[in-house]
Amino acid sequence: MLRPRIDVVLLTMNDRPEEETAAQATLLAQTGVDLRICVVGNGCTPEIVPAGALTVTLEENLGIPGGRNAGARALAEAGRAGEYLFFLDNDATFPTDDVLARLVTAAEHHPEAGYVQPRLTGPDDTTTPRRWVPRLRTSDPGRPGTITTMTEGVVLIRRAAFDAAGGWADPFFLFHEGLDLAQRIWARGATGWYAAGIRMHHPLTSPTRHALFHRLAARNRVWVAYRNLPAPLIPPYLVLWMTATAIRAVRAGGARESLRGFREGWAGRHEQDRQPMSWRTVLRLTAAGRPPII
């Protein structure tokens, strides 16, 4: 019996060698699947590369979506592409040797799903921040089900769904590229599945550690809306997110940079690849528990 073929893209800036070594070791230990690995140096030459892996050296940092797209293209150009793509953060680890095989099994049990998301936890195998639960109802991260967004750094995507959706949104650089890709996959008739019983580990970091967080998160929210929503839904979406951002800024700061990001996003919206989803997709997302204005 043929084993599932998975193409794995791992992005690096050579900035966390210990974590990356651990990530690759647990990746190479995966059983029951055939792997091809591409390590992408985002503005650098990769220094930690498994034997036999492809490498891509990007002369400049293209951001996370651009770097991952470069890896996916390199794997496709290297020969017969795998049925699945797996995108792996270079500080994420597989706690057991059957994670990828179990994710493929979940995908086979849910053929309607264009992507399958494991439950991401801290190294303690238990703690799951709310932002890592890819659905609105986050109180029980152990409950599986259909999802409408994704946690980008540990996700299995069918190659056909990824290519049909056009891959990651290069212009985003960082933040919300998973929401954008998920909506484009849904717009083409597929769904997403949260395989909550399958865990992966990641350091418990905060996105606000990035100096560009507030600006890019706000900018990309505008672009997600403009790229994917029917025109009548764009204003309520942006009003809701600007209100939520203002409330959060009272507690955590970042109001000025967020406002700058919203302005930047609005000014640059016409440079984005607008492919508004159908009203049928809006209804499907709503039925799945996430109206696309939320």
Short mmCIF file of C-alpha atoms in Angstrom, two decimals:
data_model
loop_
_atom_site.label_atom_id
_atom_site.label_comp_id
_atom_site.label_asym_id
_atom_site.label_seq_id
_atom_site.Cartn_x
_atom_site.Cartn_y
_atom_site.Cartn_z
CA MET A 1 0.00 0.00 0.00
CA LEU A 2 1.34 3.41 -0.99
CA ARG A 3 2.04 5.77 1.86
CA PRO A 4 0.70 9.33 1.74
CA ARG A 5 3.14 11.84 0.24
CA ILE A 6 3.51 15.12 2.08
CA ASP A 7 5.56 18.12 0.98
CA VAL A 8 6.78 20.07 4.01
CA VAL A 9 7.77 23.74 3.89
CA LEU A 10 9.89 25.07 6.75
CA LEU A 11 10.82 28.74 6.82
CA THR A 12 13.97 30.02 8.52
CA MET A 13 15.94 33.15 9.22
CA ASN A 14 18.66 31.20 11.07
CA ASP A 15 17.61 32.96 14.25
CA ARG A 16 16.64 30.03 16.51
CA PRO A 17 19.04 27.12 15.86
CA GLU A 18 18.14 25.07 18.94
CA GLU A 19 14.40 25.23 18.27
CA GLU A 20 14.88 24.54 14.57
CA THR A 21 17.07 21.52 15.24
CA ALA A 22 14.34 20.12 17.51
CA ALA A 23 11.62 20.87 14.96
CA GLN A 24 13.48 19.07 12.20
CA ALA A 25 14.35 16.09 14.40
CA THR A 26 10.70 15.49 15.27
CA LEU A 27 9.72 16.03 11.63
CA LEU A 28 12.19 13.42 10.41
CA ALA A 29 10.89 10.99 13.03
CA GLN A 30 7.39 10.95 11.50
CA THR A 31 6.26 7.48 10.42
CA GLY A 32 3.70 6.16 7.96
CA VAL A 33 4.20 8.95 5.40
CA ASP A 34 6.68 9.82 2.67
CA LEU A 35 8.14 13.30 3.11
CA ARG A 36 9.81 15.81 0.86
CA ILE A 37 11.15 18.79 2.77
CA CYS A 38 12.02 22.28 1.57
CA VAL A 39 13.85 24.67 3.89
CA VAL A 40 13.43 28.29 2.78
CA GLY A 41 15.94 30.89 3.89
CA ASN A 42 14.00 34.15 4.10
CA GLY A 43 16.73 36.65 3.33
CA CYS A 44 19.46 34.14 4.19
CA THR A 45 21.05 30.83 3.24
CA PRO A 46 19.58 28.05 5.41
CA GLU A 47 22.14 26.68 7.86
CA ILE A 48 20.21 23.72 9.31
CA VAL A 49 19.02 21.44 6.51
CA PRO A 50 18.05 17.75 6.72
CA ALA A 51 19.86 15.38 4.38
CA GLY A 52 18.15 15.25 1.00
CA ALA A 53 16.00 18.32 1.58
CA LEU A 54 15.54 21.05 -0.98
CA THR A 55 16.70 24.54 -0.10
CA VAL A 56 15.57 27.93 -1.33
CA THR A 57 17.63 31.02 -0.63
CA LEU A 58 15.72 34.28 -0.90
CA GLU A 59 17.89 37.35 -1.25
CA GLU A 60 15.51 39.41 0.86
CA ASN A 61 12.96 38.67 3.55
CA LEU A 62 9.68 38.30 1.66
CA GLY A 63 7.67 37.76 4.81
CA ILE A 64 6.08 34.55 5.97
CA PRO A 65 3.49 34.15 3.17
CA GLY A 66 6.01 34.93 0.44
CA GLY A 67 8.60 32.58 1.90
CA ARG A 68 6.12 29.73 2.25
CA ASN A 69 4.90 30.23 -1.31
CA ALA A 70 8.49 30.02 -2.53
CA GLY A 71 8.91 26.68 -0.78
CA ALA A 72 5.64 25.29 -2.16
CA ARG A 73 6.67 26.33 -5.68
CA ALA A 74 10.11 24.76 -5.34
CA LEU A 75 8.59 21.45 -4.26
CA ALA A 76 6.14 21.48 -7.17
CA GLU A 77 8.92 22.27 -9.64
CA ALA A 78 11.14 19.51 -8.23
CA GLY A 79 8.86 16.74 -9.48
CA ARG A 80 5.51 15.14 -8.81
CA ALA A 81 3.98 17.20 -6.01
CA GLY A 82 2.63 15.46 -2.93
CA GLU A 83 -1.10 15.32 -2.38
CA TYR A 84 -0.62 17.34 0.81
CA LEU A 85 1.40 20.34 1.89
CA PHE A 86 2.39 20.81 5.52
CA PHE A 87 3.60 24.21 6.70
CA LEU A 88 5.79 24.01 9.79
CA ASP A 89 7.01 26.83 12.01
CA ASN A 90 10.67 26.29 12.76
CA ASP A 91 10.03 26.38 16.50
CA ALA A 92 7.09 23.93 16.46
CA THR A 93 7.59 20.25 17.30
CA PHE A 94 5.73 16.97 16.84
CA PRO A 95 5.14 15.35 20.26
CA THR A 96 4.70 11.87 18.74
CA ASP A 97 5.89 10.14 15.58
CA ASP A 98 2.42 9.65 14.09
CA VAL A 99 1.12 13.22 13.92
CA LEU A 100 1.32 13.61 10.15
CA ALA A 101 -0.12 10.16 9.50
CA ARG A 102 -3.05 10.93 11.82
CA LEU A 103 -3.65 14.28 10.12
CA VAL A 104 -3.83 12.53 6.74
CA THR A 105 -6.28 10.02 8.22
CA ALA A 106 -8.41 12.93 9.46
CA ALA A 107 -8.29 14.45 5.96
CA GLU A 108 -9.42 11.13 4.47
CA HIS A 109 -12.32 10.98 6.94
CA HIS A 110 -13.29 14.54 5.97
CA PRO A 111 -12.91 14.74 2.19
CA GLU A 112 -14.81 18.03 2.18
CA ALA A 113 -11.96 19.69 4.12
CA GLY A 114 -9.34 21.53 2.11
CA TYR A 115 -7.14 21.75 5.19
CA VAL A 116 -6.77 20.01 8.54
CA GLN A 117 -5.55 21.76 11.67
CA PRO A 118 -4.10 20.00 14.72
CA ARG A 119 -4.52 21.43 18.20
CA LEU A 120 -1.54 23.61 19.01
CA THR A 121 -0.39 23.64 22.63
CA GLY A 122 2.54 24.87 24.62
CA PRO A 123 5.35 22.44 25.44
CA ASP A 124 3.26 21.22 28.40
CA ASP A 125 0.87 19.49 25.93
CA THR A 126 -2.07 21.21 27.61
CA THR A 127 -2.04 25.02 27.40
CA THR A 128 -3.79 26.37 24.31
CA PRO A 129 -4.16 30.16 24.13
CA ARG A 130 -7.48 31.34 22.74
CA ARG A 131 -5.78 32.78 19.65
CA TRP A 132 -4.63 29.25 18.73
CA VAL A 133 -8.15 27.82 18.62
CA PRO A 134 -9.27 28.26 14.99
CA ARG A 135 -12.94 28.94 15.69
CA LEU A 136 -15.04 31.48 17.57
CA ARG A 137 -16.03 29.21 20.47
CA THR A 138 -12.64 28.87 22.12
CA SER A 139 -13.56 27.77 25.65
CA ASP A 140 -12.95 24.08 24.85
CA PRO A 141 -9.86 23.72 22.64
CA GLY A 142 -10.26 19.94 22.77
CA ARG A 143 -13.50 19.92 20.77
CA PRO A 144 -13.02 19.01 17.08
CA GLY A 145 -15.15 20.36 14.29
CA THR A 146 -15.45 22.38 11.11
CA ILE A 147 -13.40 25.59 11.12
CA THR A 148 -13.26 28.69 8.95
CA THR A 149 -9.78 30.02 9.71
CA MET A 150 -6.44 28.40 10.46
CA THR A 151 -3.30 28.55 12.58
CA GLU A 152 -0.79 29.04 9.80
CA GLY A 153 2.39 27.50 11.22
CA VAL A 154 1.14 23.93 11.74
CA VAL A 155 -1.43 23.11 9.06
CA LEU A 156 -1.96 20.32 6.53
CA ILE A 157 -3.44 21.58 3.25
CA ARG A 158 -4.44 19.60 0.20
CA ARG A 159 -2.14 20.68 -2.62
CA ALA A 160 -5.11 20.99 -5.00
CA ALA A 161 -6.95 23.31 -2.58
CA PHE A 162 -3.82 25.38 -1.97
CA ASP A 163 -3.13 25.86 -5.67
CA ALA A 164 -6.76 26.60 -6.53
CA ALA A 165 -6.87 29.31 -3.85
CA GLY A 166 -3.68 30.91 -5.16
CA GLY A 167 -1.55 30.08 -2.11
CA TRP A 168 -0.70 32.51 0.67
CA ALA A 169 -1.20 36.26 0.20
CA ASP A 170 2.33 37.50 -0.51
CA PRO A 171 1.61 41.19 0.26
CA PHE A 172 0.56 40.46 3.86
CA PHE A 173 4.17 39.82 5.00
CA LEU A 174 2.96 38.74 8.45
CA PHE A 175 -0.40 38.23 10.25
CA HIS A 176 -3.86 37.11 9.05
CA GLU A 177 -2.60 35.26 5.98
CA GLY A 178 -4.25 32.14 7.40
CA LEU A 179 -7.67 33.79 7.57
CA ASP A 180 -7.25 34.98 3.99
CA LEU A 181 -6.27 31.54 2.68
CA ALA A 182 -9.02 29.80 4.63
CA GLN A 183 -11.65 32.10 3.15
CA ARG A 184 -10.34 31.49 -0.36
CA ILE A 185 -10.43 27.73 0.18
CA TRP A 186 -14.01 28.00 1.46
CA ALA A 187 -14.92 30.18 -1.52
CA ARG A 188 -13.99 27.27 -3.79
CA GLY A 189 -16.37 24.90 -2.07
CA ALA A 190 -14.14 23.20 0.50
CA THR A 191 -14.07 23.59 4.29
CA GLY A 192 -11.54 23.22 7.12
CA TRP A 193 -11.36 20.62 9.88
CA TYR A 194 -9.98 21.04 13.41
CA ALA A 195 -8.52 17.69 14.50
CA ALA A 196 -8.40 18.64 18.17
CA GLY A 197 -7.27 15.20 19.30
CA ILE A 198 -3.97 15.58 17.41
CA ARG A 199 -1.50 17.84 19.18
CA MET A 200 1.55 19.83 18.19
CA HIS A 201 3.78 21.91 20.45
CA HIS A 202 4.90 25.52 20.15
CA PRO A 203 6.51 28.00 22.56
CA LEU A 204 3.94 30.16 24.33
CA THR A 205 4.85 33.43 22.65
CA SER A 206 2.73 36.53 22.07
CA PRO A 207 2.28 38.10 18.62
CA THR A 208 2.74 41.53 20.16
CA ARG A 209 6.44 40.71 20.57
CA HIS A 210 6.77 41.76 16.92
CA ALA A 211 7.37 45.48 16.59
CA LEU A 212 5.15 45.60 13.49
CA PHE A 213 2.25 43.71 15.04
CA HIS A 214 -0.30 46.49 15.52
CA ARG A 215 0.27 48.13 12.14
CA LEU A 216 0.39 44.97 10.02
CA ALA A 217 -2.50 43.28 11.83
CA ALA A 218 -4.74 46.29 11.21
CA ARG A 219 -3.58 46.75 7.61
CA ASN A 220 -4.12 43.10 6.78
CA ARG A 221 -7.60 43.08 8.29
CA VAL A 222 -8.56 45.69 5.70
CA TRP A 223 -6.98 43.63 2.95
CA VAL A 224 -8.71 40.41 4.04
CA ALA A 225 -12.04 42.22 3.79
CA TYR A 226 -11.32 43.85 0.44
CA ARG A 227 -9.87 40.70 -1.10
CA ASN A 228 -12.62 38.32 -0.05
CA LEU A 229 -15.90 39.89 1.05
CA PRO A 230 -18.88 41.00 -1.03
CA ALA A 231 -18.90 44.80 -1.13
CA PRO A 232 -21.88 45.29 1.25
CA LEU A 233 -20.07 43.35 3.99
CA ILE A 234 -16.82 45.32 3.91
CA PRO A 235 -18.05 48.35 5.93
CA PRO A 236 -19.59 46.35 8.83
CA TYR A 237 -16.53 44.09 8.96
CA LEU A 238 -14.17 47.05 9.25
CA VAL A 239 -16.37 48.89 11.76
CA LEU A 240 -16.46 45.80 14.00
CA TRP A 241 -12.70 45.28 13.82
CA MET A 242 -11.85 48.94 14.35
CA THR A 243 -14.13 48.97 17.40
CA ALA A 244 -12.58 45.78 18.79
CA THR A 245 -9.08 47.16 18.15
CA ALA A 246 -9.91 50.43 19.94
CA ILE A 247 -11.21 48.53 22.99
CA ARG A 248 -8.10 46.35 23.11
CA ALA A 249 -5.87 49.41 22.73
CA VAL A 250 -7.29 50.84 25.95
CA ARG A 251 -5.82 47.86 27.81
CA ALA A 252 -2.77 46.96 25.74
CA GLY A 253 -1.83 50.05 23.73
CA GLY A 254 -1.04 50.19 20.04
CA ALA A 255 -3.83 52.56 19.04
CA ARG A 256 -1.64 54.87 16.98
CA GLU A 257 0.05 52.06 15.04
CA SER A 258 -3.28 50.31 14.50
CA LEU A 259 -4.80 53.49 13.08
CA ARG A 260 -1.78 53.83 10.81
CA GLY A 261 -2.29 50.26 9.66
CA PHE A 262 -5.99 50.76 8.90
CA ARG A 263 -5.13 53.82 6.84
CA GLU A 264 -2.37 51.99 5.00
CA GLY A 265 -4.68 49.07 4.28
CA TRP A 266 -7.43 51.29 2.93
CA ALA A 267 -5.01 53.26 0.75
CA GLY A 268 -3.54 50.06 -0.70
CA ARG A 269 -6.69 48.02 -1.08
CA HIS A 270 -6.90 48.38 -4.87
CA GLU A 271 -3.48 46.77 -5.21
CA GLN A 272 -4.89 43.54 -3.76
CA ASP A 273 -6.22 40.59 -5.74
CA ARG A 274 -9.94 41.02 -5.13
CA GLN A 275 -11.94 37.80 -5.51
CA PRO A 276 -15.13 38.31 -3.48
CA MET A 277 -16.78 35.16 -2.22
CA SER A 278 -20.30 34.31 -3.29
CA TRP A 279 -23.29 34.89 -1.04
CA ARG A 280 -23.58 31.11 -0.88
CA THR A 281 -20.12 31.01 0.72
CA VAL A 282 -21.22 33.72 3.16
CA LEU A 283 -24.14 31.51 4.17
CA ARG A 284 -21.90 28.43 4.48
CA LEU A 285 -19.47 30.30 6.73
CA THR A 286 -22.36 31.60 8.83
CA ALA A 287 -23.80 28.10 9.16
CA ALA A 288 -20.36 26.89 10.26
CA GLY A 289 -20.46 29.35 13.15
CA ARG A 290 -18.43 32.27 11.80
CA PRO A 291 -20.25 34.94 9.82
CA PRO A 292 -17.50 36.54 7.73
CA ILE A 293 -18.01 39.98 9.31
CA ILE A 294 -16.78 38.57 12.66
#
